[in-house]
Structure formats: C-alpha cells, structure tokens
Coordinates of C-alpha atoms and ligand atoms in Angstrom, one line a residue:
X1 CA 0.0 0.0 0.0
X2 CA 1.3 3.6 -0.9
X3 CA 2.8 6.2 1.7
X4 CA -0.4 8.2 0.6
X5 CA -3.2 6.1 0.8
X6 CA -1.9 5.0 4.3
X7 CA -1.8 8.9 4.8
X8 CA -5.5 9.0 3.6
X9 CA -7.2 6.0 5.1
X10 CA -5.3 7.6 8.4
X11 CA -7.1 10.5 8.0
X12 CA -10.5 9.2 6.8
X13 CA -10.1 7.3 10.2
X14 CA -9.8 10.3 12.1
X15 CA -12.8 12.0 10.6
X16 CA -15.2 9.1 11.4
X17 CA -14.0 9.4 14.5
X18 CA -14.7 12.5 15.0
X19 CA -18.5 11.6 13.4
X20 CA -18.8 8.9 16.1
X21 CA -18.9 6.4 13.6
X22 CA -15.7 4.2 14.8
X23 CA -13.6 4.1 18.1
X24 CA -10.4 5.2 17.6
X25 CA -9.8 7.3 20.3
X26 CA -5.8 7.4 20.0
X27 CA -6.7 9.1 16.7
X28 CA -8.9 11.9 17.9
X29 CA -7.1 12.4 21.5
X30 CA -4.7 14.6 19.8
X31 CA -4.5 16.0 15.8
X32 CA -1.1 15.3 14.8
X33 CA 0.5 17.3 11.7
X34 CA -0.6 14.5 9.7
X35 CA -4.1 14.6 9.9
X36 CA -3.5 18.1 7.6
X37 CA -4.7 17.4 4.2
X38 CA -0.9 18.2 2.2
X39 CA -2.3 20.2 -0.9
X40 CA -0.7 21.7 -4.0
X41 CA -2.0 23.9 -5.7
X42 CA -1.4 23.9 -10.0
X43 CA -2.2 27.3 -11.7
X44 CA -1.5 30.1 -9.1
X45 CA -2.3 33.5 -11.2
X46 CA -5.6 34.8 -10.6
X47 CA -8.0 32.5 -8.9
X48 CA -5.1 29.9 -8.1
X49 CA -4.1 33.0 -5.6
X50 CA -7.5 32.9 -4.1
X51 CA -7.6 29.0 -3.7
X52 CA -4.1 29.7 -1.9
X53 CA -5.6 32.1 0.1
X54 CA -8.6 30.2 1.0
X55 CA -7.1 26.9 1.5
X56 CA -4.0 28.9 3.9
X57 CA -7.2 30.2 6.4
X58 CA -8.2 26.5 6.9
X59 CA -6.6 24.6 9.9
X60 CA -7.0 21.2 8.7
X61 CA -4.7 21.9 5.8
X62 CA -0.9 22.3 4.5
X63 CA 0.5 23.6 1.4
X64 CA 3.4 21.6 0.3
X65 CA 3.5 22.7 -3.4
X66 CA 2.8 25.4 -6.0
X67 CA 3.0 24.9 -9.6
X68 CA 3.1 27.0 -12.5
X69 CA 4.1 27.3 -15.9
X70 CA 5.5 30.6 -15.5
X71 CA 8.1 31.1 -13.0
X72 CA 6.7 35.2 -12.4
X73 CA 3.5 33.8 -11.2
X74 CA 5.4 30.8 -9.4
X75 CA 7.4 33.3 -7.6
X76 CA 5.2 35.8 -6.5
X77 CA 2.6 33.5 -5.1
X78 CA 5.4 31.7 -3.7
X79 CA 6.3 35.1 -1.5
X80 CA 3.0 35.4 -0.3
X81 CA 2.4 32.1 0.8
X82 CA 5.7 32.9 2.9
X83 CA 3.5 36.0 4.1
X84 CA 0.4 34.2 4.8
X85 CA 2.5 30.8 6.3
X86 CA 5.9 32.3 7.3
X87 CA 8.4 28.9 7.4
X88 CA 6.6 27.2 4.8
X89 CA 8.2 24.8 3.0
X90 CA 6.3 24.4 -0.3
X91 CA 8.3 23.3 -3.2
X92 CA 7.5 25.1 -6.5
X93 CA 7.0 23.1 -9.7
X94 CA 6.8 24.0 -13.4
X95 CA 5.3 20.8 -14.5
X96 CA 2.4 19.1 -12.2
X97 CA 3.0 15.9 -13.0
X98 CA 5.9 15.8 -10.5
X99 CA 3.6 16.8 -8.3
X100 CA 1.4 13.9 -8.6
X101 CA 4.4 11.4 -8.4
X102 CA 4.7 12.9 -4.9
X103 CA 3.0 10.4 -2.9
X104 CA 2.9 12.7 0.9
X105 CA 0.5 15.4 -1.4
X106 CA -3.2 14.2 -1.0
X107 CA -5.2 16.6 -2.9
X108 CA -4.7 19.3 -5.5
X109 CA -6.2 22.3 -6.7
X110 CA -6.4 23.1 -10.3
X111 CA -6.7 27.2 -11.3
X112 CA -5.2 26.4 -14.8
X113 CA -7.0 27.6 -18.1
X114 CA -9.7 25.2 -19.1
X115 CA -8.0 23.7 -21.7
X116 CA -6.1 21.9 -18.9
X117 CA -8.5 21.0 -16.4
X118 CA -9.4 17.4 -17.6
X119 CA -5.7 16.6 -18.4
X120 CA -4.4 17.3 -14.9
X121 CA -7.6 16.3 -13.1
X122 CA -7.7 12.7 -14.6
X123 CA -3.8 11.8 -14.4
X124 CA -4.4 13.5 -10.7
X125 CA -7.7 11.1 -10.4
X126 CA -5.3 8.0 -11.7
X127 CA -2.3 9.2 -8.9
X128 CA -4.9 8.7 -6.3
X129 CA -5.1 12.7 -5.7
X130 CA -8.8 14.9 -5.1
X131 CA -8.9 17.8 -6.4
X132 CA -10.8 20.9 -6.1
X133 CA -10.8 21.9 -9.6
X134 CA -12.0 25.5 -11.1
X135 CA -15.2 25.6 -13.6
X136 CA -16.0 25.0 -16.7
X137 CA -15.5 21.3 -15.5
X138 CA -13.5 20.8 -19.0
X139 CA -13.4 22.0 -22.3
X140 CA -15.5 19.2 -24.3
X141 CA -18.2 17.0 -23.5
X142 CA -16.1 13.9 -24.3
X143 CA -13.5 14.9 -21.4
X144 CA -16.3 15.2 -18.7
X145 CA -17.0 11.5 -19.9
X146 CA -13.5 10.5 -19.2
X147 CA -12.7 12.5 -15.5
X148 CA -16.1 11.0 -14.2
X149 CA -15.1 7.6 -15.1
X150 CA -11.2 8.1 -13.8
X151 CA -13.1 9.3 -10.8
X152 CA -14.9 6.5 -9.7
X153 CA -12.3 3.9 -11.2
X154 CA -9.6 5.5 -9.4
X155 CA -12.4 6.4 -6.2
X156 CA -11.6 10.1 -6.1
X157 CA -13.4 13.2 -4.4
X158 CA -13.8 15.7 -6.6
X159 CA -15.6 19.4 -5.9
X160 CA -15.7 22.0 -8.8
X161 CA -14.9 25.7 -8.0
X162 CA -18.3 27.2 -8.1
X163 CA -17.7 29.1 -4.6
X164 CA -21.3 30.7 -4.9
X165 CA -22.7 27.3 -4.2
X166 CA -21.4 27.3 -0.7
X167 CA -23.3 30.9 0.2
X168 CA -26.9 30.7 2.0
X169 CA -28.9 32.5 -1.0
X170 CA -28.4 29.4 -3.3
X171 CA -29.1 27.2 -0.5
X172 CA -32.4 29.2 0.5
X173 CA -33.7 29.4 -3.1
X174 CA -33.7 25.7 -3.7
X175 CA -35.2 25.0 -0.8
X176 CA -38.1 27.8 -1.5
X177 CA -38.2 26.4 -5.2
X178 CA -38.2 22.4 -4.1
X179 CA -41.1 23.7 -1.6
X180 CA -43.1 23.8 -4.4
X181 CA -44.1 27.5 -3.4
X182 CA -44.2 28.5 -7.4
X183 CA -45.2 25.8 -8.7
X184 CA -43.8 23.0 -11.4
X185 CA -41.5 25.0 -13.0
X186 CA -41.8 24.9 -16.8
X187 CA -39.6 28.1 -18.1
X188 CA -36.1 29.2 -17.0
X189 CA -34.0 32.5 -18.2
X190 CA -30.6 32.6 -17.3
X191 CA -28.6 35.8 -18.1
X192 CA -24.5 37.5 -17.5
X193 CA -24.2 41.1 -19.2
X194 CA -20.7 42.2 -20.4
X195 CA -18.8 41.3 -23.9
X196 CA -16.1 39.2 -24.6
X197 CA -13.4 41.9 -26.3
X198 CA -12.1 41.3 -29.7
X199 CA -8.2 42.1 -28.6
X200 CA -7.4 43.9 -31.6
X201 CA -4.8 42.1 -34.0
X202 CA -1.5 41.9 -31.9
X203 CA 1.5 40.1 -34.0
X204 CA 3.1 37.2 -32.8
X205 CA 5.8 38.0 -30.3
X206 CA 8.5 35.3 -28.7
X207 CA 7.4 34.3 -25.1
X208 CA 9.0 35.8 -22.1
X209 CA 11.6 33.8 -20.9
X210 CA 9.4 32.9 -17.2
X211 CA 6.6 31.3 -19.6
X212 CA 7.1 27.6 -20.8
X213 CA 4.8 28.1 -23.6
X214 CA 4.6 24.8 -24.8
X215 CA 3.3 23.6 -21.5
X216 CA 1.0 26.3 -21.7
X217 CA -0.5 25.3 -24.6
X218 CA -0.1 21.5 -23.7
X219 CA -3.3 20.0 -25.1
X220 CA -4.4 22.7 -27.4
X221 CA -3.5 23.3 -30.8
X222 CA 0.2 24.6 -31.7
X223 CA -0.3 28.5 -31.8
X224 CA 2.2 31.6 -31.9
X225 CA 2.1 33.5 -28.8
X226 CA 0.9 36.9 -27.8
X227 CA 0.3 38.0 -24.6
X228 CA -3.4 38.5 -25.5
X229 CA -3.6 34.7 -26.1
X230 CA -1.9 33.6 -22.7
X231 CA -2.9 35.0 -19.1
X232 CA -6.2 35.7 -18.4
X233 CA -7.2 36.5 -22.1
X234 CA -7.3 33.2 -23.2
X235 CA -10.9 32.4 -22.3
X236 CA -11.7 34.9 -25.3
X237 CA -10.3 32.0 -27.9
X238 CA -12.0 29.1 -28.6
X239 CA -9.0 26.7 -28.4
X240 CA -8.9 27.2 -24.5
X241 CA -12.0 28.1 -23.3
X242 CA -15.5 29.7 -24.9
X243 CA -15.6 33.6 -23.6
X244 CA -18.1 35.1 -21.1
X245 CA -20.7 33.1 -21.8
X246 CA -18.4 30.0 -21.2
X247 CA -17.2 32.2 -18.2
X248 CA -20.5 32.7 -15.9
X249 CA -22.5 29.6 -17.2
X250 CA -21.8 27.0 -14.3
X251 CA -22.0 30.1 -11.7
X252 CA -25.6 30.9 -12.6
X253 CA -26.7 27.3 -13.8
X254 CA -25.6 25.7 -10.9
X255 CA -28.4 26.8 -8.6
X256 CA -31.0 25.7 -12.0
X257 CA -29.6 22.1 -11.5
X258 CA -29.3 22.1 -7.8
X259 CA -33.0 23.2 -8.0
X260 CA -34.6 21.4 -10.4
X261 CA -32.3 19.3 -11.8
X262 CA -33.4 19.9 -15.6
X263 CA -33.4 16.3 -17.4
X264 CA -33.7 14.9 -20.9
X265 CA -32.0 17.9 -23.0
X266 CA -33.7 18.2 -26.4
X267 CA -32.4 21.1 -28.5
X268 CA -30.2 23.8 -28.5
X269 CA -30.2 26.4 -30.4
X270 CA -27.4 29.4 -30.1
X271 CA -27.3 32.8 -31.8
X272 CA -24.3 35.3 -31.2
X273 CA -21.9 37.5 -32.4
X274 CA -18.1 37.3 -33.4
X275 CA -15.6 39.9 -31.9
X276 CA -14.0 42.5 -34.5
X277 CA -10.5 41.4 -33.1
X278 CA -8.4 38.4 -32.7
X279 CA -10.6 36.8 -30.0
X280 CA -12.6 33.8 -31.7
X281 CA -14.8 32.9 -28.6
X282 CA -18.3 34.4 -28.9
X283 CA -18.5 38.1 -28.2
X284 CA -22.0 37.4 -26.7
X285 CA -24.2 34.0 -27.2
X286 CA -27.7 33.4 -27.1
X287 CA -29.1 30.3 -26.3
X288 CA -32.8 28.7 -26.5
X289 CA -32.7 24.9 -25.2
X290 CA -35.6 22.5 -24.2
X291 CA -35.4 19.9 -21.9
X292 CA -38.3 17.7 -20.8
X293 CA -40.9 19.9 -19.4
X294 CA -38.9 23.0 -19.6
X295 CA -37.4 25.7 -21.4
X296 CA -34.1 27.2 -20.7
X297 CA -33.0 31.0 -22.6
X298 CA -29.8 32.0 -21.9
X299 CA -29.1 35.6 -22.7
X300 CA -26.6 37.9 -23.1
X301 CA -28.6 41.0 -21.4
X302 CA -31.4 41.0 -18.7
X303 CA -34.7 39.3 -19.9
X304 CA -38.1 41.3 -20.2
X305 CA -39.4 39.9 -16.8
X306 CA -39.9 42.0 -13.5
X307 CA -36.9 42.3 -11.2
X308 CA -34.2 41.3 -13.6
X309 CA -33.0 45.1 -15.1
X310 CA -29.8 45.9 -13.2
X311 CA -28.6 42.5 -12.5
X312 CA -25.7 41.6 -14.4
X313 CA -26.2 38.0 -13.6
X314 CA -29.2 36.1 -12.7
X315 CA -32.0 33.5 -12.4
X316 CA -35.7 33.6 -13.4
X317 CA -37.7 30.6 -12.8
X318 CA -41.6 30.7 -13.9
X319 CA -43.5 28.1 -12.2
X320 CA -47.5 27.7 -12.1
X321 CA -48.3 29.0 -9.1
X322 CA -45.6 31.5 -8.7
X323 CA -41.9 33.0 -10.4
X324 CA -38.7 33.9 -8.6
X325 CA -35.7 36.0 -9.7
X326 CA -32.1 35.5 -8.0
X327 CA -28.5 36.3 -8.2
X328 CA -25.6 35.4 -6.4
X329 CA -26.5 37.4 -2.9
X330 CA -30.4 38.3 -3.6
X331 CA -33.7 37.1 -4.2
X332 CA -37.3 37.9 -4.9
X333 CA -40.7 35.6 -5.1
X334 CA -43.8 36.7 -6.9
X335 CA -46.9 34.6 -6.0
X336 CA -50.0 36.0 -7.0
X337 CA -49.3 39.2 -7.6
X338 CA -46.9 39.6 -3.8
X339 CA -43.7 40.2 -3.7
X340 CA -41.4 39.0 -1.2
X341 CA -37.8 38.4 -0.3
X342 CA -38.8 35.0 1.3
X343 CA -41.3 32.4 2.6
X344 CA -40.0 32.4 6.1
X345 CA -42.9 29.0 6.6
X346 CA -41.3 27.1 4.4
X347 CA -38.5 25.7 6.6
X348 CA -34.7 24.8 6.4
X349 CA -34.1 21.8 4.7
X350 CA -30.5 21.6 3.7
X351 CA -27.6 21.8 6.0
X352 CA -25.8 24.9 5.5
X353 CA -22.3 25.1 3.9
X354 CA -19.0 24.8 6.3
X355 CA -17.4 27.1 3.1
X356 CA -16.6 25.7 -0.4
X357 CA -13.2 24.7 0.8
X358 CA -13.8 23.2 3.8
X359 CA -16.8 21.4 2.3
X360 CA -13.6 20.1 -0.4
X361 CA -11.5 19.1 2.5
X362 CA -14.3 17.3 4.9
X363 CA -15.4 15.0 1.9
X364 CA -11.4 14.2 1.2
X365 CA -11.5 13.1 5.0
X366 CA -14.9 11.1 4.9
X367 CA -14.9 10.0 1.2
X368 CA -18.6 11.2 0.6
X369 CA -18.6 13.5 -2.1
X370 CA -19.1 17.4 -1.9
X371 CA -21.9 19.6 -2.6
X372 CA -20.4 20.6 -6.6
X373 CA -19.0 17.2 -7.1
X374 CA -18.1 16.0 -10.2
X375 CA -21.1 14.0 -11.2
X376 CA -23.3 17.1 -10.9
X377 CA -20.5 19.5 -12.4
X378 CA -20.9 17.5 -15.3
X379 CA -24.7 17.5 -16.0
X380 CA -24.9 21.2 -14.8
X381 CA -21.9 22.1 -17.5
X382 CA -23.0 19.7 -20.5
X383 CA -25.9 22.0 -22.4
X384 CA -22.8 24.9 -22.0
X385 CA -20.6 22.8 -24.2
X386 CA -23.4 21.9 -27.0
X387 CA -24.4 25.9 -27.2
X388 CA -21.4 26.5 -28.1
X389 CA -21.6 23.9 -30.4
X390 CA -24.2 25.0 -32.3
X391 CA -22.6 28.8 -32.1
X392 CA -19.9 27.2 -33.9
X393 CA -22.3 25.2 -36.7
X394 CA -24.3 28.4 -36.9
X395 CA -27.5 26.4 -36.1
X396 CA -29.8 24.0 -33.7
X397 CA -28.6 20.9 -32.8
X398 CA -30.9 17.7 -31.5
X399 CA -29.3 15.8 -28.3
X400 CA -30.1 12.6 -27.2
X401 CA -29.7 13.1 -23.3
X402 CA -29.6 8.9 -23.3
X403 CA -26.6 8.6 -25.6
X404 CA -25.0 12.2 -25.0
X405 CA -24.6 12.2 -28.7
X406 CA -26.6 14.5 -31.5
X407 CA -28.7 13.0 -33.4
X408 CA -27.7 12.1 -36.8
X409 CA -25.4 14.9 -36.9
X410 CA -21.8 14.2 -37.6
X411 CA -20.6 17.7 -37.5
X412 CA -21.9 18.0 -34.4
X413 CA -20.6 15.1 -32.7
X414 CA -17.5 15.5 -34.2
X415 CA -17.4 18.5 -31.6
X416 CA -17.8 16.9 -28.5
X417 CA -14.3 15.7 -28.5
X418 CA -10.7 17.3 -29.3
X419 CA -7.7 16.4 -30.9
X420 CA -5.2 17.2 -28.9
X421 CA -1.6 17.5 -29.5
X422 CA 0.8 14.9 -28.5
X423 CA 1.5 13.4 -25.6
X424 CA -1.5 14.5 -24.1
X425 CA -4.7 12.2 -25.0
X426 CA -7.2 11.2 -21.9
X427 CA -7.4 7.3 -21.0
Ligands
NAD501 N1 -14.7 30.2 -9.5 C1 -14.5 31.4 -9.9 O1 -15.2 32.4 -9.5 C2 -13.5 31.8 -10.9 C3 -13.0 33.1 -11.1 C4 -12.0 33.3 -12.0 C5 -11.4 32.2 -12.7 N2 -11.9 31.0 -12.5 C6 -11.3 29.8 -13.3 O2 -10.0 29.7 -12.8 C7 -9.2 29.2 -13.9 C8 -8.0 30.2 -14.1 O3 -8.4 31.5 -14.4 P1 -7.5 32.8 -14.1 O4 -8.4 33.9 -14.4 O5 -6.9 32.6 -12.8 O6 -6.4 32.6 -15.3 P2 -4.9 33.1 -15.3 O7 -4.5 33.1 -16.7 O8 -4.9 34.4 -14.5 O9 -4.1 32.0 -14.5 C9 -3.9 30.7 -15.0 C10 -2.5 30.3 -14.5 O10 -2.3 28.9 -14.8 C11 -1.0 28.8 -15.3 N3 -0.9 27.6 -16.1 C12 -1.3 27.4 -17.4 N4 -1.1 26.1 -17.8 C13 -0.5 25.5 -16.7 C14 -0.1 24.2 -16.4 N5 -0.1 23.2 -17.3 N6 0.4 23.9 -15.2 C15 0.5 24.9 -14.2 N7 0.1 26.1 -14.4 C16 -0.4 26.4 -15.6 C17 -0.7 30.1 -16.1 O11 0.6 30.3 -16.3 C18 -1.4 31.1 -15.1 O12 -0.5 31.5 -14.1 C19 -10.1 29.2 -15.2 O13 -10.5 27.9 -15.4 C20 -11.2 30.1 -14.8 O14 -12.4 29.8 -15.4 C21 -12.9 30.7 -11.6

C-alpha cells in the first residue's frame, strides 16, 4: 500500500471518528500534523491565488507545493504564501506531473486555463489525488466523460470551484423552489451582461523567458504567442475556453440544476456574435434549449421579466403558481401578484455550507462526495458545451440526453471531443 493512501485511510479514520462512527480514540485524542490534508496547488495567477488564500485560512490543511508554468507567477505567489504561512516549505513546480508522483500530497487544486482542467484532473484522479478543480468542468463533452469515469475507477473526491454554491442564498432558493411554493417550473431565463473583447490584431511575439509556452498550450492546438492569447485573455479563444458566456454559465446554472435538476435535453439552439478582433470565442451567445418539461433562454442581457433590469447575472424561474428571480447574494418571489424576499414558513431543509473549501477538504476526510461534485458539475456544464456547439455550426442541434450524442449529426458530434496535440490524449 502507498505512503499516501496509508496517509489518507489515516485520515478518513480520524474524521469518522470525530462523526462517532468508529472508536479510535488514540486518533482523535490529539490531531497530529498528519491529519493536515498536504495540498498543492497547480495554476496560481488569478484565482489559483484565491484558492491559496482560501485553502492557507483553513486549519486542517498544508500547502506543500505550488505549480506554474511561469516562473513570475510561481514566484510571486510563492512570496505570499511565505506571508500568509511564514516557514513554509512548499516546493514550487513547473510541471504538475511531479507533483502527482509525490505520494505525501493528497489533494490538489487546479486554477489552470480550461483547456487543462481534464488533463491534470484525470492523471491527478489516476495518482490517487482529489482535487478541487475550477469551472468550466472541461473543455469538451467527451473529457467530462472521461474525468467522471477516472473518478470512480480511481475512487476520487472531486468538488468544482463554483464558490457561490457554498453561500446561504443558493441554498435558501432551492429550498423555496423544491417547496413547491411556485409551482412545477416549466420556463427558465438565465442571463451574464458584459462582452467578450475582440483584442485587436497583436502580432506574434517570442514568449517571455518565465513562460514555458509549450506547457502552456499543452493539449491545445500549436499556436504563436501573444500576450493577449496567454494569461487571463485566453478564455476569449476558442482553443482554450469559450468567452463570457463560457465564463459565468456554471455560476448561474448551478443553482437551476441544484434546484430542479433539468433532465432529458432536447435542442439547443445558439445565436451570437463574433468579436471584430483576434478573440474567436463568442462576443455574446444566445441560447434557447428544451429539456423535458422546460425551457431554458440563456441571454446575453437581462430578460423582459420584473426584477431582472440591473442584475448583471441572474436566475428567473416561472413556475404555475408562482416566479422567482435571483442572483448570487439576492432574491425575490412573486406569487400571486406579492412580492417578497422570502417564505419564512417554508423551513430549512439543507444543511448549510462549512465554506466551499472546507466542504472540499471534509469530503477528502470522509470520502462522501461534496456539494459541486463531479457527477453534478458535469450535468450542470453539458448544455454549456453543446451551445457553443451550435454557435460554432451556426445552427440547432438535436441531443439525445440517453446517448450524450446529436442525433444524426456528424458535424456536431464531431465537436464533442478534441484532438489534442501529442503526448496528451485522456485514458
Ligand atoms: N470560480 C470562480 O469564480 C473563478 C473566477 C476566475 C477564474 N476561474 C477559473 O480559474 C481558472 C484560471 O483562471 P484565471 O483567471 O486565474 O487565469 P490566469 O490566466 O490568470 O491564471 C492561470 C494560471 O495557470 C497557469 N498555467 C497554465 N497552464 C498550466 C499548467 N499546465 N500547469 C500549471 N500552471 C499552468 C498560467 O501560467 C497562469 O499563471 C479558469 O478555469 C477560470 O475559469 C474561476
């Protein structure tokens, strides 16, 4: 048996201990630095500094390891991990996989452009590592397939980033909505406001020398860089990622499928706009789907309906008795003309969040998956994939939800799966 999963049936011991579930009392009497979760975190720019940040404020955890591609970013989170943990020993890393040879790191975190997050997550999944990985799940429909089976071959814990779905509002509305206060709901309008930019028409330029750019690109496509390709710009091109709309989906859908877990996709249909620059993603999409009983609109400003002007990202569920409108922090329920901020009868049905994070780390220690886990991710993040699909055809496209394949559409399928460059295929 491995160093790490001795280190990880230790811990799971410990936590069902501390549930009452087993006697182990030598285990609880005292936590020794090795009931810490060791973490590593791979991608530490923007949000990879926030999962530092977040996972540095929770006692049950070390970090042992930062990775990045380029050594600026490397560095400089580097120096404020000293600040946050001074006497940390973290080793720093330019390629993850050494990281996932390491057999004292248990979990990881993944804050790397979405053209890497099934790559890492599966070899992590096949290493024996969790990981807390950041949305979209992946970047095709295929690679959801194949991190959901490496999960449960390899009996991982997985928990995508979608940090809203820790807070009290999402938490409050399903219950309101799975009260059954408005009704069957039969119609959905999801919205985020803002454009993806176009970039203008930079020239090819030779990386700096802190940026491996091959491993940047690792699974994608061979390009020439620019800067507007690489950090943070990427998710305007398509070979990475699939702009704003690719952006907010999983933030604002999430609390849909947590709700009312939409089922037996139909059609989609996307309309949008290219960018007058460089940037191929959509500048904005618009997306009309139909699942079984429902209809979904996506759009790329507020819908017509009461409430929504103002917010640039929201919820609008229309049920038969009743609608409600939400965002991340607010809500508001219309029932017969009324209109209130909530239905203080209906009572509290789910248990409240301990915090993304910790909600991550206490399902590594029990082994029952998380709130966002990666079964759910992947439903919630699959009609986001074929609307951009069918931006890309310029037309509808006909799902069968039993197959996950189009029907009789070859173009189509052909786009839920990649080709990616060597080296770097999913098993
Ligand atoms: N949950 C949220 O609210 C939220 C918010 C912002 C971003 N995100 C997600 O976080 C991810 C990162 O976004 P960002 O804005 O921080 O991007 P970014 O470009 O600022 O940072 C990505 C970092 O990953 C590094 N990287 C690239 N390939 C790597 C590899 N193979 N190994 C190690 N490092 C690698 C880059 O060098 C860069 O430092 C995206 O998937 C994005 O969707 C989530």
């Amino acid at each position: 048996m491995s160093q790490s999963i001795d280190r990880r049936d230790f811990i799971r011991k410990s936590a069902l201990a501390t549930l009452g579930l087993t006697f182990l009392p030598h285990l609880i009497s005292k936590a020794a630095p090795s009931d810490k979760l060791r973490i590593a975190h791979i991608g530490v720019n923007g949000m990879g500094n926030n999962h530092m940040n977040w996972f540095a404020a929770l006692p049950d955890v070390d970090i042992v390891a930062l990775c990045d591609v380029d050594k600026d970013h490397l560095n400089k989170t580097l120096g404020k991990l000293k600040e946050l943990k001074p006497g940390t020993q973290a080793t720093t890393y330019e390629d993850f996989r050494h990281i996932l040879d390491r057999k004292d790191i248990d979990a990881i975190t993944i804050a790397t452009p979405d053209h890497w997050h099934a790559q890492i997550a599966t070899l992590a999944f096949q290493a024996g590592k969790d990981v807390y990985g950041e949305k979209p799940l992946s970047y095709t429909v295929k690679e959801g397939q194949m991190m959901l089976k490496n999960l449960n071959k390899h009996n991982r814990i997985f928990q995508l980033g979608t940090q809203i779905h820790a807070g009290d509002n999402y938490h409050r509305v399903v219950e309101i909505i799975q009260s059954g206060a408005i009704g069957k709901v039969h119609t959905v309008r999801l919205w985020k406001t803002g454009f993806s930019p176009g970039l203008g028409h930079p020239k090819p330029q030779t990386p700096p020398p802190s940026l491996n750019w091959d491993m940047w690109l690792g699974p994608a496509p061979y390009a020439d860089y620019f800067p507007e390709r690489c950090h943070i710009n990427y998710r305007y091109f398509l070979d990475y990622s699939g702009g704003v709309f690719a952006d907010f989906w999983c933030h604002i859908a999430d609390v849909v499928w947590w709700a009312i877990q939409p089922k037996g996709l139909k059609s989609v249909t996307a309309r949008g706009e290219k960018t007058d620059g460089i940037a191929d993603a959509p500048k904005w999409l618009d997306a009309d789907m139909e699942f079984d009983g429902l209809k979904l609109y996506w759009t790329s400003i507020p819908p017509d309906v009461p409430g929504a002007a103002g917010r640039h990202i929201g919820a609008y569920f229309e049920g038969d008795k009743g609608t409600l409108i939400c965002d991340y922090e607010s809500r508001s329920i219309t029932i017969n003309g009324q209109t209130v901020t909530d239905i203080p009868e209906i009572p509290q049905t789910l248990p409240r969040s301990p915090g993304h994070q910790q909600n991550f780390v206490d399902a590594v220690k029990s082994r029952r998956q998380p709130e966002s886990n990666l079964a759910y991710a992947r439903e919630m993040t699959l009609p986001m994939h074929l609307a951009l699909i069918s931006w890309r055809l310029n037309r509808g496209v006909k799902w069968n939800a039993a197959k996950e394949k189009f029907m009789d559409d070859k173009a189509a399928n052909a786009l839920l799966n990649r080709k990616y460059r060597k080296g770097w295929d999913l098993v």
